PDB file of C-alpha atoms in Angstrom:
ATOM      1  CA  UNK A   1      13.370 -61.772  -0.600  1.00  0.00           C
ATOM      2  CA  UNK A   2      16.153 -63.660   1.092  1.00  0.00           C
ATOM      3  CA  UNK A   3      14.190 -67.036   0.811  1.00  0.00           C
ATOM      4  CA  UNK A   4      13.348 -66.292  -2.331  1.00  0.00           C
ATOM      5  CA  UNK A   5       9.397 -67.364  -2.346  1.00  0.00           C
ATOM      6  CA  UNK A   6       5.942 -65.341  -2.563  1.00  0.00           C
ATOM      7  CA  UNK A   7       4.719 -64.798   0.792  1.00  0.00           C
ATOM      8  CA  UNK A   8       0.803 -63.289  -0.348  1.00  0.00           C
ATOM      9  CA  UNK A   9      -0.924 -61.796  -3.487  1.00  0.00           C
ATOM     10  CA  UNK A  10      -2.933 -58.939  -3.799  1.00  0.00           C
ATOM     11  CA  UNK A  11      -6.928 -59.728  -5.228  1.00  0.00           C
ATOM     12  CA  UNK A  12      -7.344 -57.225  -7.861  1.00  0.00           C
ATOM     13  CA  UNK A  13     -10.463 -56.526 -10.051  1.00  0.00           C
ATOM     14  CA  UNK A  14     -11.100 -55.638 -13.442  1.00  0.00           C
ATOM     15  CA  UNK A  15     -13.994 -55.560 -15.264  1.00  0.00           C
ATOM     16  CA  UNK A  16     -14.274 -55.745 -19.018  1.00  0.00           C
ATOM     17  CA  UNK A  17     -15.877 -54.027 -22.189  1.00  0.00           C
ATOM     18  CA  UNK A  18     -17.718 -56.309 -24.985  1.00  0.00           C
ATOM     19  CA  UNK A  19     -14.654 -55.691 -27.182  1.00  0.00           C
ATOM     20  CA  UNK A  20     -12.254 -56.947 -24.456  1.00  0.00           C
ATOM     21  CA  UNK A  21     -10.897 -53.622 -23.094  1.00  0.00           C
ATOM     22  CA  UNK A  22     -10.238 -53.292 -19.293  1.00  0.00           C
ATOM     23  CA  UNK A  23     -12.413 -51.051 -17.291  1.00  0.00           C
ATOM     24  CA  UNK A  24     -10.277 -49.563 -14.560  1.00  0.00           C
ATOM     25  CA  UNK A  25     -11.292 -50.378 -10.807  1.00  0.00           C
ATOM     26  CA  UNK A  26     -11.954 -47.105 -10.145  1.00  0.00           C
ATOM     27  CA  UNK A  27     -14.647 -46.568 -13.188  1.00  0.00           C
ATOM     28  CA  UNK A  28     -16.018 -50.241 -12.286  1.00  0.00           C
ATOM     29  CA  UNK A  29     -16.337 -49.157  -8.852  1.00  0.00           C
ATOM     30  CA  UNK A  30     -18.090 -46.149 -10.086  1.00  0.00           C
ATOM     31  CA  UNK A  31     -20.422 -47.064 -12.542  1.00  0.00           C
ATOM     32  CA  UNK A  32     -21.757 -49.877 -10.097  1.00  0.00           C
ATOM     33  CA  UNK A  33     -22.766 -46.923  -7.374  1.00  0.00           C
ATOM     34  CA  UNK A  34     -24.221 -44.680  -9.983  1.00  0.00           C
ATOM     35  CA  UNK A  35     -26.311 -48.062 -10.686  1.00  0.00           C
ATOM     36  CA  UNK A  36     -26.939 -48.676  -6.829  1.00  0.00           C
ATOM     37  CA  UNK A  37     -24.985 -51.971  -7.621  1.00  0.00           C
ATOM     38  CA  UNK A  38     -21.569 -51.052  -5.342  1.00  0.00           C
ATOM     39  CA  UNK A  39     -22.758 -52.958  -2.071  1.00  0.00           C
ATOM     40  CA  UNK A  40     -23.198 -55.801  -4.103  1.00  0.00           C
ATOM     41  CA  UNK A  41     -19.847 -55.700  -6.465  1.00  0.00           C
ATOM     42  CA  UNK A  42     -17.873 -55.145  -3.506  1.00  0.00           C
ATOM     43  CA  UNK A  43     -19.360 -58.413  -2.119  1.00  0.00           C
ATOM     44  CA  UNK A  44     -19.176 -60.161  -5.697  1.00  0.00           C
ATOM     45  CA  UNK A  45     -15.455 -59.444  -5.425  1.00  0.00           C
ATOM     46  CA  UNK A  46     -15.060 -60.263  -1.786  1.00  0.00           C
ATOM     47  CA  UNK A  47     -16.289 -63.450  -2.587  1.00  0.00           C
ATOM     48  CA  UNK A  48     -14.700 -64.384  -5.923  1.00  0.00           C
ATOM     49  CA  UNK A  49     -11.351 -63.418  -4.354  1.00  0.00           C
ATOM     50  CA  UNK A  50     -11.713 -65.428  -1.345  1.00  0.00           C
ATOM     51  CA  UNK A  51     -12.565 -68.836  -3.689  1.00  0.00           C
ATOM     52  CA  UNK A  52     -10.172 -67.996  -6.043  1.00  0.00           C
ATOM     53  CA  UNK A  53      -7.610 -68.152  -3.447  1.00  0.00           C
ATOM     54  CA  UNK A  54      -8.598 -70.912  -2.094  1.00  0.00           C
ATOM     55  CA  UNK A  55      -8.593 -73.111  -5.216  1.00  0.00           C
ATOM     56  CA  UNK A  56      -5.187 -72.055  -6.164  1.00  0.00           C
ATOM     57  CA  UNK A  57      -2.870 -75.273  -6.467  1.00  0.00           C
ATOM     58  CA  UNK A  58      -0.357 -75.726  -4.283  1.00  0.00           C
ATOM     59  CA  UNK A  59      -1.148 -73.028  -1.974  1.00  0.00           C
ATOM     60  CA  UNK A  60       1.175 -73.212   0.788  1.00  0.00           C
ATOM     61  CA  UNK A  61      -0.754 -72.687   3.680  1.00  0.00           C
ATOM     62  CA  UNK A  62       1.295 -69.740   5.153  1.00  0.00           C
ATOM     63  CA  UNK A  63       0.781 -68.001   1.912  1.00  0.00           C
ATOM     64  CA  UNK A  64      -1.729 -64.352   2.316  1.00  0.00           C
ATOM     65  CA  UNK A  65      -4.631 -62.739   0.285  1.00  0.00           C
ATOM     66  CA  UNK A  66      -4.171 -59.365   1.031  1.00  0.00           C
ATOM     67  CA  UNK A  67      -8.015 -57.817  -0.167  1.00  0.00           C
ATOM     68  CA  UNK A  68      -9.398 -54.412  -0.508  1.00  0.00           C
ATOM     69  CA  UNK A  69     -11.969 -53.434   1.161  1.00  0.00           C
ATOM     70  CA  UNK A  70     -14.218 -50.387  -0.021  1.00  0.00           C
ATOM     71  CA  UNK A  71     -15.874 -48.891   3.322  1.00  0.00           C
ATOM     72  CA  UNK A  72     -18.077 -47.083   1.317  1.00  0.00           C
ATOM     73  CA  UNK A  73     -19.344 -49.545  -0.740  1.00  0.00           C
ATOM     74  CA  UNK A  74     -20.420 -52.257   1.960  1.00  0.00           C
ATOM     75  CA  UNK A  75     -23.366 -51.553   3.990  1.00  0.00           C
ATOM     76  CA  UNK A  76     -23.058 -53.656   6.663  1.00  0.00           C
ATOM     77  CA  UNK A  77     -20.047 -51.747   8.228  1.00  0.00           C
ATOM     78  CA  UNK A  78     -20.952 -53.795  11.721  1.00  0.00           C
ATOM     79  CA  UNK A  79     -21.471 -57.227  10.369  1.00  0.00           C
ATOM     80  CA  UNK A  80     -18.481 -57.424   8.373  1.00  0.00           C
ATOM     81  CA  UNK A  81     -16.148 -59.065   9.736  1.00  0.00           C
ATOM     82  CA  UNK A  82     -17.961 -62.095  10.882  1.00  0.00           C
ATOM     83  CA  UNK A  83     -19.346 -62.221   7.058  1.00  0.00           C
ATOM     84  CA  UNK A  84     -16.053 -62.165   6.410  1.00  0.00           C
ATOM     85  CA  UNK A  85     -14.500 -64.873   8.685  1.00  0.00           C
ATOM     86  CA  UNK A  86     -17.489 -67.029   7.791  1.00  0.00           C
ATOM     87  CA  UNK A  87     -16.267 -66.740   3.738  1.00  0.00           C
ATOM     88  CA  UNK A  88     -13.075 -67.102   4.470  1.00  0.00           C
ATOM     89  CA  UNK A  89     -13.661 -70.386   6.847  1.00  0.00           C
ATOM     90  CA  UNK A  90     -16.276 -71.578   4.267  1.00  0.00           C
ATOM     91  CA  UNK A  91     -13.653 -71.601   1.134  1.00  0.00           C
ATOM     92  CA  UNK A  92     -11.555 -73.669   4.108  1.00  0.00           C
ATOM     93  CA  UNK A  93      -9.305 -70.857   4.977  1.00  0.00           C
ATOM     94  CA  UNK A  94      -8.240 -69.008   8.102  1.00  0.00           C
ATOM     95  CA  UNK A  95      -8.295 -65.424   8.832  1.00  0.00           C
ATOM     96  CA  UNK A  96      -4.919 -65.326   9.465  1.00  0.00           C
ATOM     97  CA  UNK A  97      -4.340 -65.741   5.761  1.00  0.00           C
ATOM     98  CA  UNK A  98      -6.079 -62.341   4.952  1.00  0.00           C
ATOM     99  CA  UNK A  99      -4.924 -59.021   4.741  1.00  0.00           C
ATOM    100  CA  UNK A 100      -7.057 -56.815   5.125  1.00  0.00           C
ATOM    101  CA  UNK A 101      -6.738 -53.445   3.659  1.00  0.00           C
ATOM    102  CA  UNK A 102      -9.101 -50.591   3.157  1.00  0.00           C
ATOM    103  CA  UNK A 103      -9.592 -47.757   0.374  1.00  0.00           C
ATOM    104  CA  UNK A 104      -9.121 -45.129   2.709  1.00  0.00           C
ATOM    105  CA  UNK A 105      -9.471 -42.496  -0.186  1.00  0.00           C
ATOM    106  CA  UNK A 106     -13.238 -42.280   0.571  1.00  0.00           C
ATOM    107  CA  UNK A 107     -13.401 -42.671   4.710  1.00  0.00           C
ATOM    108  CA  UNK A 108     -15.207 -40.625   6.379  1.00  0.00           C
ATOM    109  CA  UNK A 109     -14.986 -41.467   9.910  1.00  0.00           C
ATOM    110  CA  UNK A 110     -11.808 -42.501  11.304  1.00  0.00           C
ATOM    111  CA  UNK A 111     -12.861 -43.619  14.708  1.00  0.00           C
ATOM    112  CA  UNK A 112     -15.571 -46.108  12.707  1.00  0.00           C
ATOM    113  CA  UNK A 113     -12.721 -47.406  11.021  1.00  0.00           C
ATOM    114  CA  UNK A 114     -10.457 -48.254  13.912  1.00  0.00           C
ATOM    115  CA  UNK A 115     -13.279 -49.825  15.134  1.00  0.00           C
ATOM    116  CA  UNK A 116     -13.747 -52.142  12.294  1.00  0.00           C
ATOM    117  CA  UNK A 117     -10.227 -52.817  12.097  1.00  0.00           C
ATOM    118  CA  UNK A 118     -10.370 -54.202  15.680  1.00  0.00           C
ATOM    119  CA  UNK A 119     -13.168 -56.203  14.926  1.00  0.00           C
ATOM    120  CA  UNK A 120     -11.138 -57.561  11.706  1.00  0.00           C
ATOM    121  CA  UNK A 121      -8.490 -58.329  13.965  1.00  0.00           C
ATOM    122  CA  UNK A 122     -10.288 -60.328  16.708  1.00  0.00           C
ATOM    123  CA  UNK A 123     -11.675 -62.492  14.010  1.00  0.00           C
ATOM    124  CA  UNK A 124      -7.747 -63.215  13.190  1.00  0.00           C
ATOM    125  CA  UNK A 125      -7.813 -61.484  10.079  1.00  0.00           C
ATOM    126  CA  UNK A 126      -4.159 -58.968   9.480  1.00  0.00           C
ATOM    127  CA  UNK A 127      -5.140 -55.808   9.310  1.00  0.00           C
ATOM    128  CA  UNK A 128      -3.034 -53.177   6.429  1.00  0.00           C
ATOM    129  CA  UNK A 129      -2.659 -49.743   5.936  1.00  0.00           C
ATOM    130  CA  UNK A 130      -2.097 -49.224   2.551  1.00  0.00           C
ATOM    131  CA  UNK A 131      -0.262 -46.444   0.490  1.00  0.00           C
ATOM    132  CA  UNK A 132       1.516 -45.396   3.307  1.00  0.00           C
ATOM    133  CA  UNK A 133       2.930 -41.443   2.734  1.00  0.00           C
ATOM    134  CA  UNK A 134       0.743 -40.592   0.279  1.00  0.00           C
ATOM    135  CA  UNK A 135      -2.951 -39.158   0.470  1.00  0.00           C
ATOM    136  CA  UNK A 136      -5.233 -40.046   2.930  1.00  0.00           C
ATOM    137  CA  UNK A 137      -2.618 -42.750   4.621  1.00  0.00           C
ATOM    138  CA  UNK A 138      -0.839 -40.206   6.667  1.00  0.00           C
ATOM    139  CA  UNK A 139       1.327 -41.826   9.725  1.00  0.00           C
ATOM    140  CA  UNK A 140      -1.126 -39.873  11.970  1.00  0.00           C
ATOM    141  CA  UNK A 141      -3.501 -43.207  11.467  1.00  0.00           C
ATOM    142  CA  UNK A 142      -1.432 -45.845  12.454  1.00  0.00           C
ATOM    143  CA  UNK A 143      -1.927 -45.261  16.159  1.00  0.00           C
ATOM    144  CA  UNK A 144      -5.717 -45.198  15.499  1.00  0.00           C
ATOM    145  CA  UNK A 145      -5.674 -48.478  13.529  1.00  0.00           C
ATOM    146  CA  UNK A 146      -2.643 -50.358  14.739  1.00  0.00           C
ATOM    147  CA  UNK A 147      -2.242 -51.878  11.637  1.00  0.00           C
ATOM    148  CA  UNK A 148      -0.162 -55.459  11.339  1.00  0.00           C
ATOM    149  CA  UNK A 149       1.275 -53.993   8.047  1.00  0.00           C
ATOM    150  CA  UNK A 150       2.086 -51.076   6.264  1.00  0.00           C
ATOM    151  CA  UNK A 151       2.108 -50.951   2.793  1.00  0.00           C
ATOM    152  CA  UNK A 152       4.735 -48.194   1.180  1.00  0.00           C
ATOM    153  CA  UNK A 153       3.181 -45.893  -1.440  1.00  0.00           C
ATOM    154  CA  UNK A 154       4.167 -46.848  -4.909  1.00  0.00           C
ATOM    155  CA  UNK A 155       5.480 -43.547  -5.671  1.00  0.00           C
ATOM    156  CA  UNK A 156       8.561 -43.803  -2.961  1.00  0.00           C
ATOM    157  CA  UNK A 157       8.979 -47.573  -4.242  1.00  0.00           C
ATOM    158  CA  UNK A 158       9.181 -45.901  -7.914  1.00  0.00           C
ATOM    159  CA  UNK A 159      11.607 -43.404  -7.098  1.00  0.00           C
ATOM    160  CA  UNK A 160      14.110 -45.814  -5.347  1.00  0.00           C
ATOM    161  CA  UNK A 161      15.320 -46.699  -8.566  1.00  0.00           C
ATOM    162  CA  UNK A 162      14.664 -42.760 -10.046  1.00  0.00           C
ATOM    163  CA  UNK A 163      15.515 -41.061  -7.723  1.00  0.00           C
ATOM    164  CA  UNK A 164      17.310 -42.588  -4.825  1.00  0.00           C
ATOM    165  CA  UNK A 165      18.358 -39.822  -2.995  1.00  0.00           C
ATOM    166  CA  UNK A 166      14.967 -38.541  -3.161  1.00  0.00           C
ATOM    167  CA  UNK A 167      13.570 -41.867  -1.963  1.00  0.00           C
ATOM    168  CA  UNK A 168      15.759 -43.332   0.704  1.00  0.00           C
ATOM    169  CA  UNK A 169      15.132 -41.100   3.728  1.00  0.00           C
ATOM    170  CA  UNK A 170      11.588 -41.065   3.437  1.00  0.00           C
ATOM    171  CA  UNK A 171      11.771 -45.208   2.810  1.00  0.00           C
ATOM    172  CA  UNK A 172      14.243 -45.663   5.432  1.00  0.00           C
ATOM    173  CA  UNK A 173      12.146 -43.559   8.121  1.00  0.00           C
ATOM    174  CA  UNK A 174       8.904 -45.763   7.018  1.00  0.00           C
ATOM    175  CA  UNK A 175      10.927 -48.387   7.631  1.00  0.00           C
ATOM    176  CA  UNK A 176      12.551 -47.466  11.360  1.00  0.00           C
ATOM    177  CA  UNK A 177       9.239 -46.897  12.499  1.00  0.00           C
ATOM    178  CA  UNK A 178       7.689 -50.251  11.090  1.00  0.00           C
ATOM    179  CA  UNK A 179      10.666 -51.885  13.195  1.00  0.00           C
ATOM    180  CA  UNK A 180       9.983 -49.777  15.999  1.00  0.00           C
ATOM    181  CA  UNK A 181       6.238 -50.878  16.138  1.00  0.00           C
ATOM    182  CA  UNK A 182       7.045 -54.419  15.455  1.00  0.00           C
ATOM    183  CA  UNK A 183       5.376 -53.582  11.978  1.00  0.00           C
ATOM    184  CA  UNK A 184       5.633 -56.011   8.571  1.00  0.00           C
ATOM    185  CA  UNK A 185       6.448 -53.606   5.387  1.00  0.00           C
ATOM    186  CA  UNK A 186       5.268 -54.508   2.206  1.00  0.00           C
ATOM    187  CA  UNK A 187       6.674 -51.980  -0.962  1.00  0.00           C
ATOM    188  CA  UNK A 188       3.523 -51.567  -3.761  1.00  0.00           C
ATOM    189  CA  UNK A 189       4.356 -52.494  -6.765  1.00  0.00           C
TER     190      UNK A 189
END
């Protein structure tokens, strides 16, 4: 903020109806599983995010991709990451220009996870925990993954400007700790 400049964007994806309507991620997501298609979506996107970054003009080279990554969706949990660097080295990027962050809504197996996040960050890749306070991102992870970055639930960002009183402790405490841990914080939204 003080040097005014983006410092990363956020690959999102939408799909779209014949008539041009947006299909949610979530229903996208959903109707390519009920069509056994979600392994390869999730790759599809992986992909097209990863190139689509890379092309931008003018990318300063500091600048991040911070990309989802659906746990459930990808089948090969164990050869990930090295997919991954090799995509990200092939569109003539580093690792260290990716964020990684998961959908944790569906993870089933923590210690599988903190695994994978290690193996994300030998590769160089930063690794994020996302919608931090809310849901399934309780602080209770953060030793488990030791995550490079922790991204602040839209709703607290949201009620900053609502509800301020309501907001600031629970921003401000997010925000010791991150300093604490030698944490980056990124606010949603």
């Amino acid at each position: 903020v003080r040097q005014r400049s983006i410092v990363g964007m956020e690959a999102l994806s939408r799909g779209q109806w014949s008539n041009g309507r947006l299909i949610t991620p979530s229903d996208l997501f959903r109707m390519a599983t009920a069509e056994d298609l979600g392994a390869e979506l999730e790759s599809r996107c992986r992909q097209t995010a990863v190139e689509t970054f890379a092309g931008l003009a003018s990318r300063p080279d500091e600048l991040l991709l911070f990309l989802n990554l659906d746990i459930a969706a990808t089948d090969d949990h164990e050869e990930l990451p090295a997919a991954l660097a090799a995509l990200v080295r092939g569109a003539n990027l580093l690792p260290r220009n990716v964020a990684v962050e998961f959908l944790e809504a569906r993870l089933e197996d923590v210690g599988r996870f903190g695994a994978l996040a290690d193996a994300l960050r030998e590769h160089g890749f930063l690794v994020v925990l996302d919608d931090v306070g809310a849901g399934h991102s309780n602080l209770d992870r953060i030793p488990l993954f030791r995550p490079d970055v922790l991204k602040v639930d839209r709703s607290f960002v949201q009620l900053l400007d609502d509800d301020p009183n309501g907001a600031n402790p629970i921003v401000a405490t997010i925000l010791q700790l991150a300093d604490s841990l030698g944490l980056e914080v990124v606010a949603e939204g």
